[in-house]
XYZ file of C-alpha atoms in Angstrom:
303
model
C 10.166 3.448 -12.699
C 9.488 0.207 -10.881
C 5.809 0.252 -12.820
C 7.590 0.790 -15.790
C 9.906 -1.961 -15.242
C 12.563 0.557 -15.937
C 14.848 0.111 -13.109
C 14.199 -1.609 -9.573
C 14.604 1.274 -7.667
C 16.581 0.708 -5.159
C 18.434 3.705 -4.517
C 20.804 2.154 -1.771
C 21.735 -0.350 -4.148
C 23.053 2.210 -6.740
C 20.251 1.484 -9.310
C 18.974 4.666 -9.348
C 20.873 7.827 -8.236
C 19.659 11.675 -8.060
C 21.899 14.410 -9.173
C 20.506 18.111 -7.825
C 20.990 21.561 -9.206
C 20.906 24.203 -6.747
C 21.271 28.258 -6.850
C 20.423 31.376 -4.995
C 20.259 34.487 -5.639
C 19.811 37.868 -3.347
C 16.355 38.939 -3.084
C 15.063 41.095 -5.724
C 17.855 40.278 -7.920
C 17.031 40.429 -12.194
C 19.753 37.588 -12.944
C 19.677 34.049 -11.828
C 22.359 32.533 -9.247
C 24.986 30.260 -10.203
C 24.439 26.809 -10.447
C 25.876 24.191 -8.792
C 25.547 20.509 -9.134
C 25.352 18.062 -5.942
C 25.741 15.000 -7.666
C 24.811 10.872 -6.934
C 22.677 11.090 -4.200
C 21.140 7.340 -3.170
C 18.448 8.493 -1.202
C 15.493 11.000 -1.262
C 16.567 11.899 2.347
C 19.559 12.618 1.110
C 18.934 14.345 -1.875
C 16.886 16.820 0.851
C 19.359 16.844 3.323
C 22.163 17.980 0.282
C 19.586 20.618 -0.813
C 19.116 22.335 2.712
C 23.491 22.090 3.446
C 24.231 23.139 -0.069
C 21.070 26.044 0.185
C 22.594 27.793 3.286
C 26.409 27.195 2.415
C 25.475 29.715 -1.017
C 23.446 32.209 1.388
C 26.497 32.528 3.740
C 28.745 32.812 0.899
C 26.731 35.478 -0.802
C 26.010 37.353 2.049
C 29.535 37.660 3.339
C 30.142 39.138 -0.092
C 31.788 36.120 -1.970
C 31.058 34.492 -5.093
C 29.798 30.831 -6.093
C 32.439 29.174 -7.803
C 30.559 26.765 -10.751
C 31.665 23.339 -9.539
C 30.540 19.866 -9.452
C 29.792 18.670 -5.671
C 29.358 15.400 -3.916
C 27.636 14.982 -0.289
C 29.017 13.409 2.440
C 25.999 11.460 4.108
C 28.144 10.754 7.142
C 29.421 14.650 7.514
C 26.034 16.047 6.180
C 27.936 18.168 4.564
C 28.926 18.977 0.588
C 32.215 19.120 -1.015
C 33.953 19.987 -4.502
C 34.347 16.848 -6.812
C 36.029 19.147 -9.812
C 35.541 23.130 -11.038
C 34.131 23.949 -14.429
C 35.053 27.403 -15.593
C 32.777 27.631 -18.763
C 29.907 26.497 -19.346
C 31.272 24.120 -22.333
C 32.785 22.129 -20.134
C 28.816 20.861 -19.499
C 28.400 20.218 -22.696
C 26.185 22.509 -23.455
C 25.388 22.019 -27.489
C 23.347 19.963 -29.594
C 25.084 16.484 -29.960
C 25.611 16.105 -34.074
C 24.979 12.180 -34.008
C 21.774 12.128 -32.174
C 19.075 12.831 -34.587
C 15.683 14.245 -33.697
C 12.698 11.595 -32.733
C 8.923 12.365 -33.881
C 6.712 10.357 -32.756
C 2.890 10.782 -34.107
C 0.082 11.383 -31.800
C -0.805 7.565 -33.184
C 2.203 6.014 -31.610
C 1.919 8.086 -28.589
C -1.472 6.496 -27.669
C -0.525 3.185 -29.158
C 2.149 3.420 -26.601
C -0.088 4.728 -23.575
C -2.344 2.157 -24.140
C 0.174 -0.832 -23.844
C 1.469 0.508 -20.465
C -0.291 -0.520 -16.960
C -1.526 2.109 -15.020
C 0.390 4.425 -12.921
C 0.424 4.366 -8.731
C -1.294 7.707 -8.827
C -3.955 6.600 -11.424
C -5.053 3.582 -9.244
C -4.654 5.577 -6.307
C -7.530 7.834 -7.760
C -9.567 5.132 -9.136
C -9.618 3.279 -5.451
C -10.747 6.087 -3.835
C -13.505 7.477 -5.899
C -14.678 4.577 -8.114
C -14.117 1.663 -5.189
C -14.428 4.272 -2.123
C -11.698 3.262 -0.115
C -9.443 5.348 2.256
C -6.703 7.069 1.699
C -4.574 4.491 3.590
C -6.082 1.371 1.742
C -5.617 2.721 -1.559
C -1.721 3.858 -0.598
C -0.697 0.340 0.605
C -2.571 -1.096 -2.391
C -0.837 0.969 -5.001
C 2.745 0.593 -3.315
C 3.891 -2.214 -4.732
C 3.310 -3.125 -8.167
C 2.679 -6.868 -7.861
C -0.026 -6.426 -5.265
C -2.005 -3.702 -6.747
C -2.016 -5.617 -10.615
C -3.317 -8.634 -8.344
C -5.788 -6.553 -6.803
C -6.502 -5.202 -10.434
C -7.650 -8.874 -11.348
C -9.070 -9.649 -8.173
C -11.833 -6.523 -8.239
C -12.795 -8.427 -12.126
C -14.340 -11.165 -10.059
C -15.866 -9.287 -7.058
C -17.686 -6.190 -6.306
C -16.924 -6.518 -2.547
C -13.929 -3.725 -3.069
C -13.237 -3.413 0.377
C -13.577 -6.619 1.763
C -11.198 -7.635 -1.300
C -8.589 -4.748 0.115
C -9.012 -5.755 3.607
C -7.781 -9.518 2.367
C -5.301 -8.342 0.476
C -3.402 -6.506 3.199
C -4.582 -8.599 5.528
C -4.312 -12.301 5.524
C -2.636 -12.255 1.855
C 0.238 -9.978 3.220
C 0.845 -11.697 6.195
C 1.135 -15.114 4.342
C 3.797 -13.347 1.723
C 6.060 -11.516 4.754
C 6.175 -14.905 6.518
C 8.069 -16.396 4.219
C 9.378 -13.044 2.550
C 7.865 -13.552 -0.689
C 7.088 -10.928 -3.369
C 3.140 -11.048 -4.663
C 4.237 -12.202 -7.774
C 5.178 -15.667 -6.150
C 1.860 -16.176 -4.180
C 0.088 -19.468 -5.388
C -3.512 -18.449 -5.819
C -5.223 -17.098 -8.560
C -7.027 -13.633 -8.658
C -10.212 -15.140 -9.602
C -9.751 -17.955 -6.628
C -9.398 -15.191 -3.795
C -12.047 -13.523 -5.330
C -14.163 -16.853 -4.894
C -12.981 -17.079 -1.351
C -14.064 -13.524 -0.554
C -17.315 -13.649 -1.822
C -18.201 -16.866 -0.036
C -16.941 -15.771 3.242
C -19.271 -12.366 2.375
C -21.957 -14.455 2.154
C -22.094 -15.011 5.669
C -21.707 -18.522 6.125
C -18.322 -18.386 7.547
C -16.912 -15.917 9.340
C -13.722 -13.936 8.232
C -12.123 -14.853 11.474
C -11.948 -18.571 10.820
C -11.516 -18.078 7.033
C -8.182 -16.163 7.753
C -6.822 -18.616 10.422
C -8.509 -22.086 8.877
C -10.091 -21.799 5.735
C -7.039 -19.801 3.611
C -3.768 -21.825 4.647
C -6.396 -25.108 3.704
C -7.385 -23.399 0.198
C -3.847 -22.357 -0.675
C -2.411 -26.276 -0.293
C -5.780 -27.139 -2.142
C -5.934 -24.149 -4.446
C -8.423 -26.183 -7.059
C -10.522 -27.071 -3.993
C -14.362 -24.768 -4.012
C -14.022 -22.912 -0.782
C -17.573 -23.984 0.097
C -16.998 -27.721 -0.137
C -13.620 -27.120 1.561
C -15.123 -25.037 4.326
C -17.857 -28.395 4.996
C -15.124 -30.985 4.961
C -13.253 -28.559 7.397
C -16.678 -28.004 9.931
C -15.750 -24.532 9.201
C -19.590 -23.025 7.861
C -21.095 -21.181 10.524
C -24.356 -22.160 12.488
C -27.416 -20.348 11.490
C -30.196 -21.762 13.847
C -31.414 -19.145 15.514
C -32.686 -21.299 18.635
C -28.966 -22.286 19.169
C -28.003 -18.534 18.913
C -30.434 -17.705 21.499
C -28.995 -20.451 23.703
C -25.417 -19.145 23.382
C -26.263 -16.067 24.085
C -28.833 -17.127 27.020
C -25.732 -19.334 28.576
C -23.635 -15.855 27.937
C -26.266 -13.868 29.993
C -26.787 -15.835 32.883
C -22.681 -16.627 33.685
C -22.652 -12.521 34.253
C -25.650 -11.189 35.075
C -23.919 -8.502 36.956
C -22.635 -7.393 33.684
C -26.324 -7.839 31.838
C -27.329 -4.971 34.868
C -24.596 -2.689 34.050
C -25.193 -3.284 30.693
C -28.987 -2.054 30.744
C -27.951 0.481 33.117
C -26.101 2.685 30.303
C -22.150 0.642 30.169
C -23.297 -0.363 26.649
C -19.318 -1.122 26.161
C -19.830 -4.920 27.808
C -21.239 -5.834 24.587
C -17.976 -6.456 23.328
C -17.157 -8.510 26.445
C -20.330 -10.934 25.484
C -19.739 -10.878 21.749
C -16.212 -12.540 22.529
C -18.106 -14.731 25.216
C -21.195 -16.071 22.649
C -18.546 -16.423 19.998
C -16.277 -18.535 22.373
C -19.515 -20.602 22.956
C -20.344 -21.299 19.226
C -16.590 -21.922 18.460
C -16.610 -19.274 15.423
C -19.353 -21.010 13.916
C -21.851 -18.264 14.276
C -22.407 -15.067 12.016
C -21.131 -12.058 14.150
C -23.235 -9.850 12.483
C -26.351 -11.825 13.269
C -24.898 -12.310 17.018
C -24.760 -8.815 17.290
C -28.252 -7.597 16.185
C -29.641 -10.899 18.720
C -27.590 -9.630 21.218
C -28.453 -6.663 21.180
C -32.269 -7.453 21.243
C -31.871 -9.652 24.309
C -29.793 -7.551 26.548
C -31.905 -4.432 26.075
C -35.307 -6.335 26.693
């Protein structure tokens, strides 16, 4: 309903309320059980909660030999329990018969797809299409397609990027964290689909890292939103060093200040490599590619 823009959804506001019909019968019985209708529930916990209270109540009753009285029922959330609203004897009393000034509507298989076509896509569509067009998890694709704002925005961001999961990572990264700071709704965030998309493929390129272009780079581009991200990034000193003789002498410095750790290291505790990635990154103040730090790293410590 919310991607419909039917109704807002929100169930504890009254917006949107569940009525449940529930009946049991004995076990091999022909003939249905009687119904009973738990109505204006405000919350799917609820609505489960009524269903298990209400379930049991018409076991007991039909096991002790009673019968289930067709009634209208409300549930107390507080009590967890349900109670009678009003008794309906027959079955008319539902309204049960065609209502004379409500004529028939036939729609043509035409207007049905004219109609399908003008709607955006459904959570579970874009939850399929994340997963096995874009290959993204589970969990990426669910937080994606939970609210409608973000995943249209992510919908026009993934027209100006392949990087899918970079663009997903940004998105519920650094893009929700600027919205819930200043509780926002996507709708109201101030840069275009096509200028994140610009952002993420220049920080993809490798000549920042996504570190600094979360902390630095974005709050910069966002008050400069017409700004290029690359031209930002150099009036910022943000773009990341790619000499590799000053790489080697970061990561030389890094090497001699422990070379008790450089022993342990070569001596099978391969988990100090995160201590000197932090250590040659601290050295080249963010400005070098960890990916290229890494593989050089690597090289020198296993020499």
């Amino acid at each position: 309903v919310r991607y419909r823009d039917i109704c807002d959804g929100n169930m504890e506001e009254g917006s949107l309320r569940c009525d449940a019909n529930v009946s049991v019968r004995l076990r091999g019985a022909k003939s249905f059980g009687q119904k009973v209708e738990v109505k204006n529930m405000n919350s799917i916990r609820n609505v489960k909660r009524a269903l298990e209270y209400e379930v049991k109540r018409q076991v007991e009753v039909l096991e002790k030999g009673g019968k289930i009285a067709q009634d209208t029922r409300s549930f107390d959330a507080a009590e967890g329990h349900t109670f009678t609203m009003r008794s309906k004897e027959e079955a008319n009393d539902y309204r049960y018969f065609t209502e004379p000034d409500l004529p028939s509507l036939i729609l043509s298989d035409f207007e049905i797809q004219h109609i399908k076509e003008e709607m955006p896509p459904l959570p579970e569509e874009l939850f399929s299409k994340y997963i096995e067009r874009l290959k993204l998890s589970d969990y990426d694709a669910s937080i994606l397609t939970g609210d409608k704002a973000t995943a249209l925005y992510f919908e026009q961001v993934i027209k100006f990027t392949k990087a899918y999961k970079a663009a997903a990572n940004w998105m519920m990264g650094p893009v929700r964290s600027w919205i819930n700071e200043r509780a926002l709704s996507m709708d109201k965030f101030p840069l275009k689909a096509k200028q994140l998309a610009h952002l993420i493929d220049f920080v993809e390129s490798g000549m920042i890292s996504f570190s600094i272009a979360a902390q630095k780079l974005f709050p910069a581009f966002i008050n400069q939103p017409d700004a290029i991200p690359e031209k930002l990034a150099a009036q910022l000193n943000l773009l990341q060093n790619a000499d590799n003789d000053e790489l080697k002498n970061w990561i030389s410095a890094s090497m001699n200040a422990y070379p008790d750790k450089v022993n342990a290291y070569r001596s099978g505790n391969k988990n100090l490599l995160g201590l000197f990635m932090g250590d040659v990154m601290k050295r080249a103040r963010g400005k070098a590619d960890p990916k290229k730090v890494n593989e050089m790293l690597r090289k020198e410590l296993e020499r």
